[in-house]
Short mmCIF file of C-alpha atoms in Angstrom, two decimals:
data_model
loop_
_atom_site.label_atom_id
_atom_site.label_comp_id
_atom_site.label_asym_id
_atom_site.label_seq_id
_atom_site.Cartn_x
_atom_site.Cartn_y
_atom_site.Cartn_z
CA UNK A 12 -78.07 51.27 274.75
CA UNK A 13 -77.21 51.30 278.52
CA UNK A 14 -74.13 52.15 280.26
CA UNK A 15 -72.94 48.21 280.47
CA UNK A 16 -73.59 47.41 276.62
CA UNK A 17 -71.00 50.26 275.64
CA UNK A 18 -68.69 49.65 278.33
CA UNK A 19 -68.50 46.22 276.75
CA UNK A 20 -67.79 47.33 273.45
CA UNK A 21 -64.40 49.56 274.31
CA UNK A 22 -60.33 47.64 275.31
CA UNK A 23 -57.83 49.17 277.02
CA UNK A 24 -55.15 50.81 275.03
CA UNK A 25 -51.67 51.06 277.07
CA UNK A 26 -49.49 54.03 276.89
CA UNK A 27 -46.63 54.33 274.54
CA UNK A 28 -45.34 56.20 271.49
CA UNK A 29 -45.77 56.52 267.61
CA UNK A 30 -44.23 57.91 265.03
CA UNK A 31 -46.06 59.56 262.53
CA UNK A 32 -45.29 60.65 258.64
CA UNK A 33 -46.74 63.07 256.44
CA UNK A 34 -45.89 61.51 252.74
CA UNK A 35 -46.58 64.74 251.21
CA UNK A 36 -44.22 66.67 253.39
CA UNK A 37 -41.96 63.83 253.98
CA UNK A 38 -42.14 65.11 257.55
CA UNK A 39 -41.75 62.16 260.74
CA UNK A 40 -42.30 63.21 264.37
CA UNK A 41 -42.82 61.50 267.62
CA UNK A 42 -45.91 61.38 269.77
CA UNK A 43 -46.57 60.29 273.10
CA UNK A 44 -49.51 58.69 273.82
CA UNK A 45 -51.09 58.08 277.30
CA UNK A 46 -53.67 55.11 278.15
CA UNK A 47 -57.01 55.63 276.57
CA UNK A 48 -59.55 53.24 275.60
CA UNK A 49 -61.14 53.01 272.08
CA UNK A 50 -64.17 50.80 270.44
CA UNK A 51 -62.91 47.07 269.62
CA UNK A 52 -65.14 47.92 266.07
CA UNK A 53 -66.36 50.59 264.16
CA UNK A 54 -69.30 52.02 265.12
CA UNK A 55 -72.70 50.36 263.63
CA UNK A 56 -75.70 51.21 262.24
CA UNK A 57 -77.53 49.45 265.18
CA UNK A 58 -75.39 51.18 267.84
CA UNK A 59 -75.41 54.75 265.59
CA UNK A 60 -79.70 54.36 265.83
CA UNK A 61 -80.29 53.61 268.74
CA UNK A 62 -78.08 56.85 270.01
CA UNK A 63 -79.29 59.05 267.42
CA UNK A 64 -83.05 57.82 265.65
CA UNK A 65 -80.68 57.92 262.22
CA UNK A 66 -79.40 55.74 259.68
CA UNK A 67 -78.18 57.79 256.80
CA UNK A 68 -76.09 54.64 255.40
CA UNK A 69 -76.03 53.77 251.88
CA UNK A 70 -75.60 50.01 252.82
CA UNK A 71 -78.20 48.37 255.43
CA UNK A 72 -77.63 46.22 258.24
CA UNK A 73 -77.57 46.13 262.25
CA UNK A 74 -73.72 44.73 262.52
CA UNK A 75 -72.88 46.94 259.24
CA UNK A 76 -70.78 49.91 260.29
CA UNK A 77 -72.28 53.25 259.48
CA UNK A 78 -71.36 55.30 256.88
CA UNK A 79 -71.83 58.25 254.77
CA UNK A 80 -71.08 60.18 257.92
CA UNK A 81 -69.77 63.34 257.87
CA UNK A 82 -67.00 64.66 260.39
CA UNK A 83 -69.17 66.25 262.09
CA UNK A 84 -72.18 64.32 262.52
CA UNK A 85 -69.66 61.70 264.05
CA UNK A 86 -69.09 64.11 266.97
CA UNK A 87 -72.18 65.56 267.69
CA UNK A 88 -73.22 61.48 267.39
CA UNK A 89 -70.56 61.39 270.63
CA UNK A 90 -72.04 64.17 272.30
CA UNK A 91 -75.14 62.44 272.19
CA UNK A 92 -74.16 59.32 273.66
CA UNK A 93 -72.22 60.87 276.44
CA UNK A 94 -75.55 63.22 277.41
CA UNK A 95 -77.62 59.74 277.06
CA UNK A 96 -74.96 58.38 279.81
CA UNK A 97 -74.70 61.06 282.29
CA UNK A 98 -71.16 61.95 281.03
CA UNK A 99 -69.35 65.18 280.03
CA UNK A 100 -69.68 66.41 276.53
CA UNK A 101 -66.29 65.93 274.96
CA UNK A 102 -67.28 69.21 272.50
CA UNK A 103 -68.72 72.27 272.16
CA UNK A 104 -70.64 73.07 268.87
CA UNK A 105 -71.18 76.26 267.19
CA UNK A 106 -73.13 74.89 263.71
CA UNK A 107 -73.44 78.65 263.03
CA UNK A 108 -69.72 79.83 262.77
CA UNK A 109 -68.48 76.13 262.38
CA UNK A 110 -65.91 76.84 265.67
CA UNK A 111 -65.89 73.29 267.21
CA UNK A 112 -63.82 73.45 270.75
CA UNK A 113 -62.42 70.07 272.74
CA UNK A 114 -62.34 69.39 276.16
CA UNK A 115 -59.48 66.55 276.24
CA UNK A 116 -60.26 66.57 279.94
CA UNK A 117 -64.02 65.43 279.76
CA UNK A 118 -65.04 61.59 280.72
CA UNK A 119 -67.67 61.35 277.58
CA UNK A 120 -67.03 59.93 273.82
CA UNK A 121 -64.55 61.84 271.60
CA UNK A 122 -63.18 60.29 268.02
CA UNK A 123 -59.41 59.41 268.56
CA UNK A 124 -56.88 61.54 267.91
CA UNK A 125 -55.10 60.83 264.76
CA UNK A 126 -52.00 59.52 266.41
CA UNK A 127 -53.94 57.41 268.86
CA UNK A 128 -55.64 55.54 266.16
CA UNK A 129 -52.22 54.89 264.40
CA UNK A 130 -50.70 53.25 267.34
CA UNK A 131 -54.05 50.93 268.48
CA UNK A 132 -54.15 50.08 264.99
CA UNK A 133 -49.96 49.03 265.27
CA UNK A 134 -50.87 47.46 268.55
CA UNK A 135 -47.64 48.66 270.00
CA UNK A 136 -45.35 47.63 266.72
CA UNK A 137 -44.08 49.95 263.55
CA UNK A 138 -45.72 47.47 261.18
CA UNK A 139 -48.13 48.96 258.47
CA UNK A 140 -50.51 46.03 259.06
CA UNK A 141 -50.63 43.39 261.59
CA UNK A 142 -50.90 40.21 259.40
CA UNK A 143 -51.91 39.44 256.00
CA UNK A 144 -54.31 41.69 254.57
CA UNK A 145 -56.97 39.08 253.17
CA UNK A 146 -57.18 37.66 256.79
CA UNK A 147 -57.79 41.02 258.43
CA UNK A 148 -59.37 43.65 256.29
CA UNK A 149 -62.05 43.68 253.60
CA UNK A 150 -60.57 45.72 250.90
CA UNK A 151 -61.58 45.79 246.91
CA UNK A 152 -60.62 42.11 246.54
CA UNK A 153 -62.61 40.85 249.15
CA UNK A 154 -65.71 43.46 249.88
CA UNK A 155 -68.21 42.26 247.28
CA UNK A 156 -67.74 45.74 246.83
CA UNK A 157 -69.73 46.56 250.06
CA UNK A 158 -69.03 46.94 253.47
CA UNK A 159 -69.41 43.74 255.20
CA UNK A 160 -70.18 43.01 259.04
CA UNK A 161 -67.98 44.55 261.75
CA UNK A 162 -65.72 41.65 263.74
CA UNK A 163 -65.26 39.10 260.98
CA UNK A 164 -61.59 39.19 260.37
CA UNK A 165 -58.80 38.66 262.61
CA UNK A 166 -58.44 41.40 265.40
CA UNK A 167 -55.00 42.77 265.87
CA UNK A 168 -52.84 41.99 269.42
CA UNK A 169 -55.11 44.56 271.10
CA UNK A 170 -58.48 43.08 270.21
CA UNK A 171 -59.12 45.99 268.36
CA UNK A 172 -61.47 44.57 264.74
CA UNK A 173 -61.39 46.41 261.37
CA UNK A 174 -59.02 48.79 262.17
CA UNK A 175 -58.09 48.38 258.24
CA UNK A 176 -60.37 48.39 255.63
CA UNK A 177 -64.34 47.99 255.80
CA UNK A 178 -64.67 51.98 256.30
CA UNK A 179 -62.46 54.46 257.07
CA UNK A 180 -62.40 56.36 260.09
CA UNK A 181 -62.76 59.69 261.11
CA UNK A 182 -60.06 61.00 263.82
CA UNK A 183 -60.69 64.27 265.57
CA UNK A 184 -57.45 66.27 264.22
CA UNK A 185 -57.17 68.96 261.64
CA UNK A 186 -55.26 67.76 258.94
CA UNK A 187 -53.03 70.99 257.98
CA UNK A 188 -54.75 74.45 258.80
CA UNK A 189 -52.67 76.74 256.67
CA UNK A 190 -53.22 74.64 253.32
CA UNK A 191 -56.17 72.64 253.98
CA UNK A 192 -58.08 74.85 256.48
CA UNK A 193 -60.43 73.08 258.67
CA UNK A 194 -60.40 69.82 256.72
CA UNK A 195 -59.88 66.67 259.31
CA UNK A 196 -57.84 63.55 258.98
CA UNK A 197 -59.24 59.73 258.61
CA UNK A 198 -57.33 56.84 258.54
CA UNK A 199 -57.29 52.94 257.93
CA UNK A 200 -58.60 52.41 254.23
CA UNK A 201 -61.94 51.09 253.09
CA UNK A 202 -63.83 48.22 251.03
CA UNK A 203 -63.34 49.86 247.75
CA UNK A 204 -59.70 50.67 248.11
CA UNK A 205 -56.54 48.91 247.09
CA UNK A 206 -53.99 47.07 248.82
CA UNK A 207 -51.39 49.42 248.63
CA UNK A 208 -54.03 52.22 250.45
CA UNK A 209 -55.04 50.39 253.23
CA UNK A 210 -52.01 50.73 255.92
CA UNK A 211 -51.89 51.66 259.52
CA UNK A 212 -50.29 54.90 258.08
CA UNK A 213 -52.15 56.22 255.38
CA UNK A 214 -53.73 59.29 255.81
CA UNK A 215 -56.44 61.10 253.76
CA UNK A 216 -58.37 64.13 254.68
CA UNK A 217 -61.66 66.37 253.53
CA UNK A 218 -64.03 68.51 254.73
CA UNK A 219 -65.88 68.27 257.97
CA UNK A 220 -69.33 69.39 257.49
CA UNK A 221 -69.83 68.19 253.57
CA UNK A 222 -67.69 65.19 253.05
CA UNK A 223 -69.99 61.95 253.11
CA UNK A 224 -69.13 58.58 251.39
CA UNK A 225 -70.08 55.27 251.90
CA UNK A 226 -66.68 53.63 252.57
CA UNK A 227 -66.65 56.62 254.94
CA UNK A 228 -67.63 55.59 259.40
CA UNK A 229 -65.49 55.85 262.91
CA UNK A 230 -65.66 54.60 265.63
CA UNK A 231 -65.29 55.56 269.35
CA UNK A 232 -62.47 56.94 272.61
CA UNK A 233 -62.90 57.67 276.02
CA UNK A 234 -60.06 58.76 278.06
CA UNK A 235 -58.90 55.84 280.65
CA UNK A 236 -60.68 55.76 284.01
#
């Protein structure tokens, strides 16, 4: 894909603030967040193959989002498509050690940071959703229990699509080192999930290089021009 085709694809994402909770810790905090752009949709299968020669998805389809996708394979997948675009590499990989370092400085792709994809997904509110769930998200009611095309439902205030359910997303943070280790955070809930799990706040977490499912994608940030 050229430079235009995924310059089309991202919106603008103001600066602002969130506040975050960990349920398990019952801990809230505060985070700042400056203007960034992120992907109005998940990345798909089309998009993930052209940038890669790949498809390992368990469901198949151009406009399908791609899925069983580890962490890690989602940000050497960004590393590719900035290199394919003449940008800076957002990461440095070590595959041998597992030591993955960020440059939040760099102009390529990077996966949001967990607090950035909370607050696009709020577009700017505290609400756990923005609207009913039927008309936004496919979710274990509504999935035919697969994923289903990316930029069906209603977009939130942003113009940011399937933010909640379809897949979950991977974000780039480490969920807690000292009980989880390197395990990293994804958000927004998936086809085969439940209402009451597919929020703007949920948060689940797994391994990096071995965790693959198929209600499992991301999609896409680039720090604002």
């Amino acid at each position: 894909m050229n430079r235009e085709e995924i310059e089309a694809l991202f919106v603008t994402v103001p600066p602002g603030a969130v506040l975050m909770r960990d349920d398990r810790t019952k801990e809230t905090w505060s985070v700042n967040i400056d203007s960034f752009e992120l992907c109005k949709f998940p990345i798909t299968q089309e998009i993930y193959k052209a940038v890669t020669d790949e498809n390992p998805s368990t469901f198949n389809g151009d406009r399908l989002p791609v899925e069983t996708v580890s962490w890690i394979e989602a940000v050497i997948f960004c590393n590719e498509l900035s290199e394919s675009l003449g940008k800076d590499t957002c990461y440095t990989i070590d595959l041998g050690t597992e030591k993955i370092a960020v440059n939040p400085k760099a102009n390529g792709f990077r996966l949001p940071t967990e607090a950035e994809w909370q607050y696009a997904c709020q577009a700017g509110t505290k609400d756990i959703r923005h609207g009913d769930l039927n008309e936004i998200a496919w979710f274990k009611e509504n999935s035919n229990n697969r994923t289903q095309e990316v930029g069906q439902k209603k977009p939130n205030e942003w113009g940011l699509y399937d933010m909640l359910g379809n897949v979950w997303e991977w974000c780039s943070d480490i969920y807690d080192e000292t009980v989880y280790g390197t395990y990293r955070v994804f958000r927004g809930g998936g086809w085969c999930d439940q209402e009451r799990s597919v929020m703007a706040t949920t948060r689940r977490r797994s391994h990096p290089f071995s965790f693959k499912i198929e209600d499992l994608g991301f999609r896409i940030a680039t720090n604002s021009k």
